[in-house]
Coordinates of C-alpha atoms in Angstrom, one line a residue:
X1 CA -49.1 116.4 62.7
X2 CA -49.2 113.3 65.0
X3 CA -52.3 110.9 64.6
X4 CA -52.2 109.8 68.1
X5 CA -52.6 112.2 71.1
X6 CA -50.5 111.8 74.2
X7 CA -51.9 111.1 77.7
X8 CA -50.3 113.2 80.4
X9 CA -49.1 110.4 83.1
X10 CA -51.5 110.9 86.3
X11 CA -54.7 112.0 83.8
X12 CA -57.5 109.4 83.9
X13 CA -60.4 109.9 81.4
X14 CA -63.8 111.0 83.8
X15 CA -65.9 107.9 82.0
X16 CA -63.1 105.3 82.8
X17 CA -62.9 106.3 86.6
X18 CA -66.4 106.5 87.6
X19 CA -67.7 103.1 89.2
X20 CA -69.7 101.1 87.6
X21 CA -72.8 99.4 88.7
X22 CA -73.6 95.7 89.1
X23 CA -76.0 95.6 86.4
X24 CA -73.6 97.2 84.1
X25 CA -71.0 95.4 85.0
X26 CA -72.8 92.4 83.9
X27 CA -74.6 93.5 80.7
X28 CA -70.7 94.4 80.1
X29 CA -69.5 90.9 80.5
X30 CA -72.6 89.4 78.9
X31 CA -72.1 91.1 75.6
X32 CA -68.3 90.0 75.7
X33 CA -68.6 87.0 76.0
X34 CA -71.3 86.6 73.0
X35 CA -68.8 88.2 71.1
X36 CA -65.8 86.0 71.9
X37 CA -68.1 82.8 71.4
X38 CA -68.9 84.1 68.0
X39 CA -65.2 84.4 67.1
X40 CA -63.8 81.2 68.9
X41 CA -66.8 79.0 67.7
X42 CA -67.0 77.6 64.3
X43 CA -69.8 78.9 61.9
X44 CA -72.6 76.8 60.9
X45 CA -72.0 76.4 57.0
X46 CA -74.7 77.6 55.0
X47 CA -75.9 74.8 52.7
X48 CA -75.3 75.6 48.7
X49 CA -78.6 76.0 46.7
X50 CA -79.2 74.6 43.3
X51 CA -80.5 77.4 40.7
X52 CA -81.1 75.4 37.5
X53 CA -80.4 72.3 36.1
X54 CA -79.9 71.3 32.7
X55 CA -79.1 68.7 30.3
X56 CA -77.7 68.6 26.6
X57 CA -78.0 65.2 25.1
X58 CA -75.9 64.1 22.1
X59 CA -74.7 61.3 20.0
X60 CA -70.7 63.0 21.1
X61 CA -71.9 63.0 24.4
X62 CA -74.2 63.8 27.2
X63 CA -73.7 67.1 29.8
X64 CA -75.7 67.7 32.5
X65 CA -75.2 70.7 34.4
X66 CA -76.1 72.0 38.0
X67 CA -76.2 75.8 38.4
X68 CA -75.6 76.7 41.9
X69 CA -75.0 79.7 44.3
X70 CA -71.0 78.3 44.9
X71 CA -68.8 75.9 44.5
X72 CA -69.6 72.3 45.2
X73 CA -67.0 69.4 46.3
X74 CA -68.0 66.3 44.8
X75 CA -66.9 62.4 44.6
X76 CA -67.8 60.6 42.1
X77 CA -67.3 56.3 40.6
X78 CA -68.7 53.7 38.4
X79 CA -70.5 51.0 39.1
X80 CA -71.2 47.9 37.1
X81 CA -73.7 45.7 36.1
X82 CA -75.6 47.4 35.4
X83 CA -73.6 50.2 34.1
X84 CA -74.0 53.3 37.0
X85 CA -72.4 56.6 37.5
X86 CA -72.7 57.5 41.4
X87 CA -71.6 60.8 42.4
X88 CA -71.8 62.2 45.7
X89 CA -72.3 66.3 46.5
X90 CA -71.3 67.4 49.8
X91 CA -72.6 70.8 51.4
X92 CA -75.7 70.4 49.7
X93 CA -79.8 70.2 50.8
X94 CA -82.1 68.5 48.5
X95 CA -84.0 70.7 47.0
X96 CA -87.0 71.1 44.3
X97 CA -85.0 72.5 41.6
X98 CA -82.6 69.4 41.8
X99 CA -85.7 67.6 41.8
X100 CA -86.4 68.5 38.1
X101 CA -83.9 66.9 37.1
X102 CA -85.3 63.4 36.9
X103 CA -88.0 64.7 34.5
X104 CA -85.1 66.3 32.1
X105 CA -83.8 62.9 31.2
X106 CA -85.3 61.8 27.8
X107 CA -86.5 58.6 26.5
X108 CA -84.2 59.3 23.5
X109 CA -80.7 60.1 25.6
X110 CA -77.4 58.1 24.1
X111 CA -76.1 57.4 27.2
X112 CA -78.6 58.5 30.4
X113 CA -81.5 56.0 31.0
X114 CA -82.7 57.2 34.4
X115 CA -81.7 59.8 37.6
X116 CA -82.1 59.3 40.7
X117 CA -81.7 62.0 43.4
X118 CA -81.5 61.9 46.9
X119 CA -80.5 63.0 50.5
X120 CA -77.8 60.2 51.6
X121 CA -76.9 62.4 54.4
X122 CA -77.9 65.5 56.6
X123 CA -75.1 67.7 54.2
X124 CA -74.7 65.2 51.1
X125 CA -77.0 64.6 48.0
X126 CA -76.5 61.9 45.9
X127 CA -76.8 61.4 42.2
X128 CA -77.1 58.0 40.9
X129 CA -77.1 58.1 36.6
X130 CA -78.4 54.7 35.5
X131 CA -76.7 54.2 31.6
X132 CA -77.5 52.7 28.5
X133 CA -73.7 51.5 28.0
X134 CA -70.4 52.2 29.6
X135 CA -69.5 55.7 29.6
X136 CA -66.2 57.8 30.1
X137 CA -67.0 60.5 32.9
X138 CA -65.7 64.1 33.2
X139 CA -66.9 65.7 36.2
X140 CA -65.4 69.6 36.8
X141 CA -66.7 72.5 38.3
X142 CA -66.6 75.9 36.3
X143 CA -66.3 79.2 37.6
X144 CA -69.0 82.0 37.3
X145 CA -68.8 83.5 34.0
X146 CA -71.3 85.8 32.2
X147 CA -74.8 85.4 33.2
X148 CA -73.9 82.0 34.7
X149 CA -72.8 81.8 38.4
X150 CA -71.0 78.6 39.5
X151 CA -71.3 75.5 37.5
X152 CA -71.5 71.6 37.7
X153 CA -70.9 69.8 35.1
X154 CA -70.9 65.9 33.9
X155 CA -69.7 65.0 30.6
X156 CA -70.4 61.5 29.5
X157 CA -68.7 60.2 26.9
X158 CA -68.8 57.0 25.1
X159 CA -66.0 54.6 26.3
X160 CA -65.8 53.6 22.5
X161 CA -66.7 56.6 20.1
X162 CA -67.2 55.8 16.5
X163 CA -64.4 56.3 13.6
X164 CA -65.4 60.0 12.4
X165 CA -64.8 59.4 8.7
X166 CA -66.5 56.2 8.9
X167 CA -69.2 57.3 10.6
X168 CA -69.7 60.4 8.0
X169 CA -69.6 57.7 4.9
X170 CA -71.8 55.5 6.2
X171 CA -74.4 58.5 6.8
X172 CA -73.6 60.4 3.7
X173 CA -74.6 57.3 1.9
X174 CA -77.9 57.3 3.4
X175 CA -78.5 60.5 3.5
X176 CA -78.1 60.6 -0.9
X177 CA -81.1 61.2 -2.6
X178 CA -82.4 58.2 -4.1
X179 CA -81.7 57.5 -7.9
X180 CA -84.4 58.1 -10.5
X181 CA -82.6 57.9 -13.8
X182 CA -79.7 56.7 -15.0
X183 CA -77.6 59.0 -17.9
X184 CA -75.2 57.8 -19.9
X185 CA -71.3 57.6 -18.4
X186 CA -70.0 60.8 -20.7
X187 CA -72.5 63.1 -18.8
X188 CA -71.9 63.9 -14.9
X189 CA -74.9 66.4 -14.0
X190 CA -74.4 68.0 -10.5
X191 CA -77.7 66.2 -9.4
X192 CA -77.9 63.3 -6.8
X193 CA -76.3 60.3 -6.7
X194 CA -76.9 56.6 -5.6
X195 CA -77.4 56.1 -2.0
X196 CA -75.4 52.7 -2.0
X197 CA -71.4 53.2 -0.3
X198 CA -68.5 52.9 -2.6
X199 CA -65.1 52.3 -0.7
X200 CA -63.1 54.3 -3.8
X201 CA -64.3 57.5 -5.5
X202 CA -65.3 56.4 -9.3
X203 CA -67.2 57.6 -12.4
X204 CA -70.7 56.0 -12.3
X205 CA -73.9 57.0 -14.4
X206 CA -75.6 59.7 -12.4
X207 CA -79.8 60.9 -12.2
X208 CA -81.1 63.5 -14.0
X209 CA -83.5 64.8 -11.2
X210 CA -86.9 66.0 -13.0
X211 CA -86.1 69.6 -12.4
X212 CA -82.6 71.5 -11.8
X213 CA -82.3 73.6 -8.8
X214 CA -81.4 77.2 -9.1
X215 CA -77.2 76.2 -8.7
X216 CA -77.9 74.0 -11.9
X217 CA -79.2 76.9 -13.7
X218 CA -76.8 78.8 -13.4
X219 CA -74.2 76.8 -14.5
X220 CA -75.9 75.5 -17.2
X221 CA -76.5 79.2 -18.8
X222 CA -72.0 79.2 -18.8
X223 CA -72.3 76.3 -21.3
X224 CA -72.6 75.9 -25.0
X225 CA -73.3 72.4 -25.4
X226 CA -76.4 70.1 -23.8
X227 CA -72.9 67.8 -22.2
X228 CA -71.5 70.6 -21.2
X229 CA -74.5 71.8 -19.3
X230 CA -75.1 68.7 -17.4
X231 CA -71.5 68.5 -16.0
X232 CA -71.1 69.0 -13.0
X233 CA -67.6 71.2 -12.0
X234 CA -67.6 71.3 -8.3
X235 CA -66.9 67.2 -7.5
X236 CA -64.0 67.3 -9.7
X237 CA -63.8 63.4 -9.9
X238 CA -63.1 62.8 -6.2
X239 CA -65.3 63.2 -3.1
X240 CA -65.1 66.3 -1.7
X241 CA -65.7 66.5 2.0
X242 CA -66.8 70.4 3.3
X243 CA -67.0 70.6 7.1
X244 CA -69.9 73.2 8.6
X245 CA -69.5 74.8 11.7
X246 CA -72.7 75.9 13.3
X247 CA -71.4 77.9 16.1
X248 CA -72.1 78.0 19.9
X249 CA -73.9 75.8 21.3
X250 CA -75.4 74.0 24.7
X251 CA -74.3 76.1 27.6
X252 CA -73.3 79.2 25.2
X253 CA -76.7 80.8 23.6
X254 CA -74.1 83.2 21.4
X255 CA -75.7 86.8 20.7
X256 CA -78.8 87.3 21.2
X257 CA -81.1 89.4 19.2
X258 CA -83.7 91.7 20.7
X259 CA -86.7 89.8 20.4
X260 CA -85.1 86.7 22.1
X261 CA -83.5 84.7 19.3
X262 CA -80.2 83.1 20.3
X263 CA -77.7 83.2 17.8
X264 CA -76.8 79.0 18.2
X265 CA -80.5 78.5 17.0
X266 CA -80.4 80.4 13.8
X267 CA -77.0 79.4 13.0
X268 CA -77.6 75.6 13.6
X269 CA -81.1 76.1 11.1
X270 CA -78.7 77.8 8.3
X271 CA -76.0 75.1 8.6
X272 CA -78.7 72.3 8.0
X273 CA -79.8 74.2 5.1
X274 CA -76.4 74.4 3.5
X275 CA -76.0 70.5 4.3
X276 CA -79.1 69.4 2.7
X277 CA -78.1 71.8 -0.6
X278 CA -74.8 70.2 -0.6
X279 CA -75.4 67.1 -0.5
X280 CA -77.8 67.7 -3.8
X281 CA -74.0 67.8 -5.5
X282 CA -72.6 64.7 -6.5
X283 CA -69.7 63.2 -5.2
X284 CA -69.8 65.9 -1.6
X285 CA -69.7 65.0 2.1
X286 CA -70.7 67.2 4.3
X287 CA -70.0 66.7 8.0
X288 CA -71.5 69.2 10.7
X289 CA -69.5 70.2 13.7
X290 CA -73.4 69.5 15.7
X291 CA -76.3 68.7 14.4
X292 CA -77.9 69.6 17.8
X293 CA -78.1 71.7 20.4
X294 CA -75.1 71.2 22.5
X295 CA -71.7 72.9 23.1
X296 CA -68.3 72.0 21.0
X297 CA -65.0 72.9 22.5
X298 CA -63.3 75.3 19.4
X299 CA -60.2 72.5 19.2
X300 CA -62.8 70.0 18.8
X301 CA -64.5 71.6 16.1
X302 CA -60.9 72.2 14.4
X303 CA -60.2 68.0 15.2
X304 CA -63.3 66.9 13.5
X305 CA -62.6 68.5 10.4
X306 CA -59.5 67.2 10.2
X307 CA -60.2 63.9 11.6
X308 CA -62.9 63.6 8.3
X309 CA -59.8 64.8 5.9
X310 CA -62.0 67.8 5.4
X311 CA -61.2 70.1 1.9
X312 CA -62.4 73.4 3.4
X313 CA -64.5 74.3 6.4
X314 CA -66.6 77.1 7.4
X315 CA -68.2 78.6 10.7
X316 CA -71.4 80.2 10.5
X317 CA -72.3 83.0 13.1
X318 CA -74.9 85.5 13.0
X319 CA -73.0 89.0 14.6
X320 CA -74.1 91.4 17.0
X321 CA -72.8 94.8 18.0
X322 CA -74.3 97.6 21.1
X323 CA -75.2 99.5 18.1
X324 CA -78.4 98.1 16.9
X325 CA -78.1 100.0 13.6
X326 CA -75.2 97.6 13.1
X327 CA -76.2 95.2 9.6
X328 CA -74.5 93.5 6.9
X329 CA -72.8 90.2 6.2
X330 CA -69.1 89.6 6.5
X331 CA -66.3 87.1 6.4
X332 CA -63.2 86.2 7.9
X333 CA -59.8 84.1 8.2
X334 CA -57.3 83.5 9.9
X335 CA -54.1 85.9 10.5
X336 CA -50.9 85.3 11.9
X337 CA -49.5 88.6 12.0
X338 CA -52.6 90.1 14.0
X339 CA -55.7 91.2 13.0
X340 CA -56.8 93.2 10.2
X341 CA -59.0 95.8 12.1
X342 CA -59.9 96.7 15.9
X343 CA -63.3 95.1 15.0
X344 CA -61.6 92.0 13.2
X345 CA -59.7 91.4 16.5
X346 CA -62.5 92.2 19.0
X347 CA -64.8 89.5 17.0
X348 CA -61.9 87.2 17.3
X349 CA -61.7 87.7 21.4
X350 CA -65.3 87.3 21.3
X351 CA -65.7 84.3 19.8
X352 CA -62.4 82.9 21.3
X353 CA -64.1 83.1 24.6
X354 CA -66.9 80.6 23.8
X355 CA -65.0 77.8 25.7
X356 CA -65.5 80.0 28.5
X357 CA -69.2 80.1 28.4
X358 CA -69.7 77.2 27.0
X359 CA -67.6 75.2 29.6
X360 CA -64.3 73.1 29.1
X361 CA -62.9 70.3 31.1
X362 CA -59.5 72.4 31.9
X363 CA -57.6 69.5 33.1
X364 CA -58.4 67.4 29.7
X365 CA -57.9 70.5 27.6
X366 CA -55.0 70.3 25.5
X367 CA -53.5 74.1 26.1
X368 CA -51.3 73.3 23.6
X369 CA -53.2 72.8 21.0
X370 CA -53.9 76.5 19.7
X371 CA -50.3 77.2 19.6
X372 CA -49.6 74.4 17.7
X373 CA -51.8 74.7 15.4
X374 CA -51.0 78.5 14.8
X375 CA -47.1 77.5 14.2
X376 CA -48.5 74.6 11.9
X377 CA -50.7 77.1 9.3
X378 CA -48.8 77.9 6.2
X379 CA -49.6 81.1 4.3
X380 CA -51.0 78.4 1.3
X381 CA -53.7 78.0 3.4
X382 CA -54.6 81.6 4.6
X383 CA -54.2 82.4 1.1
X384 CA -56.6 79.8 -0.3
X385 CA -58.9 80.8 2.8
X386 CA -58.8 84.3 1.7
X387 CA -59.6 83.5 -2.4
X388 CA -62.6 81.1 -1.1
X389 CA -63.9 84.2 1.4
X390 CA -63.3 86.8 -1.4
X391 CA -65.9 84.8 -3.3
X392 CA -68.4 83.4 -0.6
X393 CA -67.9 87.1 0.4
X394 CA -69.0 88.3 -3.4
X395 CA -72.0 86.2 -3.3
X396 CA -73.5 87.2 -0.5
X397 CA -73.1 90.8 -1.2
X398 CA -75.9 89.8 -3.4
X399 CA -78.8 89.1 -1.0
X400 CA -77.3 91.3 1.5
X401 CA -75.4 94.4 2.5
X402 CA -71.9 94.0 3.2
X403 CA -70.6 95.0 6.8
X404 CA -67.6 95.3 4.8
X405 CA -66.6 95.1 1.6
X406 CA -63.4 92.9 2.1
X407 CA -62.6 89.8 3.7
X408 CA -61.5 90.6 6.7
X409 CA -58.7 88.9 9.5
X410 CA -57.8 88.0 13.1
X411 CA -56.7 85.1 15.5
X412 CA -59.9 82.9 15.3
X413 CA -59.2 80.0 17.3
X414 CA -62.1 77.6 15.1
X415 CA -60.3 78.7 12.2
X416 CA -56.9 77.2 12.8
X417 CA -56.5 74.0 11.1
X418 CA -53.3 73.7 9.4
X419 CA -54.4 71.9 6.4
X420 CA -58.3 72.5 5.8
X421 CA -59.1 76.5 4.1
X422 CA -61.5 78.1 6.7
X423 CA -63.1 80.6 6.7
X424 CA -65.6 82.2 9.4
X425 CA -69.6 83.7 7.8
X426 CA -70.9 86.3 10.3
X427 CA -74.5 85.8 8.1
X428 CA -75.9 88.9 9.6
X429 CA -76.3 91.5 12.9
X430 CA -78.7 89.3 15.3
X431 CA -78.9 92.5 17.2
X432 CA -80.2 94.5 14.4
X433 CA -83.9 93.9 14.6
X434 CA -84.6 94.1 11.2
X435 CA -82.0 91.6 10.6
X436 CA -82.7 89.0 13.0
X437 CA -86.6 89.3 11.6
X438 CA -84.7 88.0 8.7
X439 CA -82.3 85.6 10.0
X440 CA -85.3 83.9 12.0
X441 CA -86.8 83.7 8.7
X442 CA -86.7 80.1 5.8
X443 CA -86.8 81.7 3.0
X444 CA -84.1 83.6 3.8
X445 CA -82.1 81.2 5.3
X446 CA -82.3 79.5 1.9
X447 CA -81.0 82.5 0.5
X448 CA -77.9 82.6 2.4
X449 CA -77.4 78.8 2.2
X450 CA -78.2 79.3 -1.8
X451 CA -75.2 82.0 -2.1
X452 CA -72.9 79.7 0.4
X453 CA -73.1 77.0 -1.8
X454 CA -72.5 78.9 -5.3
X455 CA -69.5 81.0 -3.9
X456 CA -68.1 77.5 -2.9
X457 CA -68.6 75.7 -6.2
X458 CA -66.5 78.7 -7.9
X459 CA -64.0 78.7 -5.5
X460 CA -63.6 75.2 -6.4
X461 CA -64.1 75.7 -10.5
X462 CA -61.2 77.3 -10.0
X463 CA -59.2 75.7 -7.4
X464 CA -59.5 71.9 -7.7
X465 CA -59.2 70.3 -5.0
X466 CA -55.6 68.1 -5.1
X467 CA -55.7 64.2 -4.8
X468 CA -55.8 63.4 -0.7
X469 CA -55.1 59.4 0.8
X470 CA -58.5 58.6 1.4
X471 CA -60.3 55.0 2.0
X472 CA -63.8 56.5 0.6

């Protein structure tokens, strides 16, 4: 049947043909022409609003984010002397929350001395960041995602970053416990070591610390003889550098437990732990991903282990599921040929999309780089990733129950370095409330960081690590 219904030629509809009055006529015209104005005329642009700011400062760089209600154009250059970063926000009304900004800057920032806000026109606000030293700028705008709506962001990074190997040395060797007694060169006991550098990795009399720590005991009870009991098997003659990734981050909390804890707090607390009880060991390095509280691009995390030749590297998480009854520990590596389990490969997607929330510079992102990587892994180092989580796995089935009771695979993007065995520790379920009353807990943390450390020192008894060209 027809939509349209035909009009008989002579018929005129009663309405249509009855005059109209002057007033009407008018009040007629009047409203037409309000309504062509308000389609010929341009619209008055409403003025973007600033939700939050916020600021991450770090010794790898500086971010300083601008929430806002949508997307801002911006300009942005450098001046010099002194060193200035100017940048320029069109569509935008000065505004209170903007405002806070100048108090977020602190004393202790690398790079930020000072910020100054203000309106340098009717529609443009201007940011003028006073610096401590020249910096590189990234400034990019990110699209909502998750909780956050449209974002601002300026990166600034040093114009001359340090060498990442030398930069770990030169820490590691003050971060050694200072030497309290000297024992002769046939022993090597797995306590501290001098704090002074050593360009080459050499046998030198090492401290007998005044009591062992629990790692000590227990491999002293494996040995027969008092020599044999003080030697230490994990350093295996050479340095061994171990690479901890605390992840998340800055921008990107990661889960979050019921009672509020964020998942990059607890994680960043366990990793210190397991660099302070590492560093115990003779002859071990141990470089953290970030020692604060600021986001990491997953590539970047792969590229600073490798740029500190690291022998293994792990990434510690704390898990969360919609099913709060969800617990236990669990451990993963990488897979090439998919993932092991619909759970395996919906962690992976999870945690692959921290860039997302945590924000990345997609014009300076190498999209590349995961690919490559991917072609690049050999099954030698899934394998040794899997004999290494197999035992880290074992150990923690000790102080814990195990989500599951093998080590488990998937496309982790973190875990992708050709060369390094990695493996990713989901510690526990942050959104189990029992669990994150644990996880939020030192002693515990200990715990975890205790069975870390002893599941790495038998992967190693029984995997030496092979000789590497290394400078330290």
């Amino acid at each position: 049947m027809s939509r349209f219904t035909p009009v008989r030629p002579g018929t005129v509809t009663p309405a249509l043909a009855a005059p109209q009055s002057p007033s009407r006529r008018r009040t007629f015209l009047q409203a037409g022409g309000t309504l062509l104005l308000s389609v010929l005329l341009p619209q008055t642009a409403h003025a973007a609003r600033i939700l939050a700011v916020r600021v991450w400062p770090a010794e790898d760089y500086t971010r300083v984010t601008l929430e806002n209600d949508s997307e801002l154009k911006t300009t942005h250059f450098m001046v010099k002397n002194p060193d200035r970063l100017v940048v320029d926000i069109e569509g935008l009304e000065l505004n209170a929350t903007l405002k806070e900004l100048v108090a977020k800057i602190q004393s202790n920032d690398p790079y930020i001395r000072q910020v100054r806000v203000g309106q340098n026109k009717p529609t443009v606000v201007r940011l003028v960041f006073d610096l401590k030293e020249e910096v590189n700028p990234q400034v990019f705008t990110l699209q909502p995602v998750g909780n956050y709506k449209h974002r601002l962001v300026f990166d600034l990074y040093p114009v001359n970053p340090p060498d990442p190997l030398a930069a770990l040395i030169e820490k590691s060797s003050q971060d050694k416990p200072t030497t309290i007694a000297s024992l002769p060169p046939a022993t090597n006991p797995a306590s501290g070591t001098s704090s002074a550098p050593s360009s080459t990795p050499v046998e030198k009399p090492e401290i007998k610390a005044p009591a062992k720590t629990e790692e000590k005991v227990r491999v002293a009870e494996k040995s027969d003889t008092p020599a044999e009991k003080s030697k230490d098997k994990f350093a295996h003659g050479r340095t061994i550098t171990i690479a901890i990734d605390p992840g998340h981050g800055g921008e990107d909390p990661g889960a979050l437990g019921k009672n509020g804890s964020r998942e990059k707090d607890v994680v960043l607390a366990i990793a210190k732990r397991l660099k302070k009880k590492f560093e115990q060991i003779d002859n071990v390095r141990v470089m953290l991903t970030r020692d604060a509280d600021y986001f990491v691009p997953l590539n970047v995390r792969v590229e600073k282990a490798r740029a500190v030749q690291a022998d293994l590297f792990m990434s510690v998480h704390a898990d969360a599921f919609v099913n709060s009854a969800a617990r236990g520990s669990s451990v993963f590596a990488l897979s090439e040929k998919g993932a092991s389990s619909t759970a395996a490969r919906w962690l992976a997607d999870k945690e692959n999309a921290a860039d997302l929330i945590g924000g990345i510079n997609i014009k300076n992102h190498d999209k590349q780089l995961a690919s490559v990587l991917l072609d690049l892994s050999t099954t030698a180092q899934i394998n040794d990733s899997l004999k290494l989580g197999k035992i880290v796995l074992n150990e923690l089935g000790g102080i814990n129950t195990l989500h599951k009771q093998a080590v488990e695979q998937a496309g982790f993007a973190v875990l992708k370095a050709p060369d390094i065995p990695s493996i990713l520790i989901e510690t526990a379920f942050i959104s189990n409330p029992e669990e994150e009353a644990r996880l939020n807990d030192g002693a515990y943390q200990d715990q975890i960081a205790e069975s870390v450390v002893r599941g790495v020192k038998k992967y190693f008894a029984k995997n030496p690590p092979l000789a590497k060209n290394r400078f330290a």
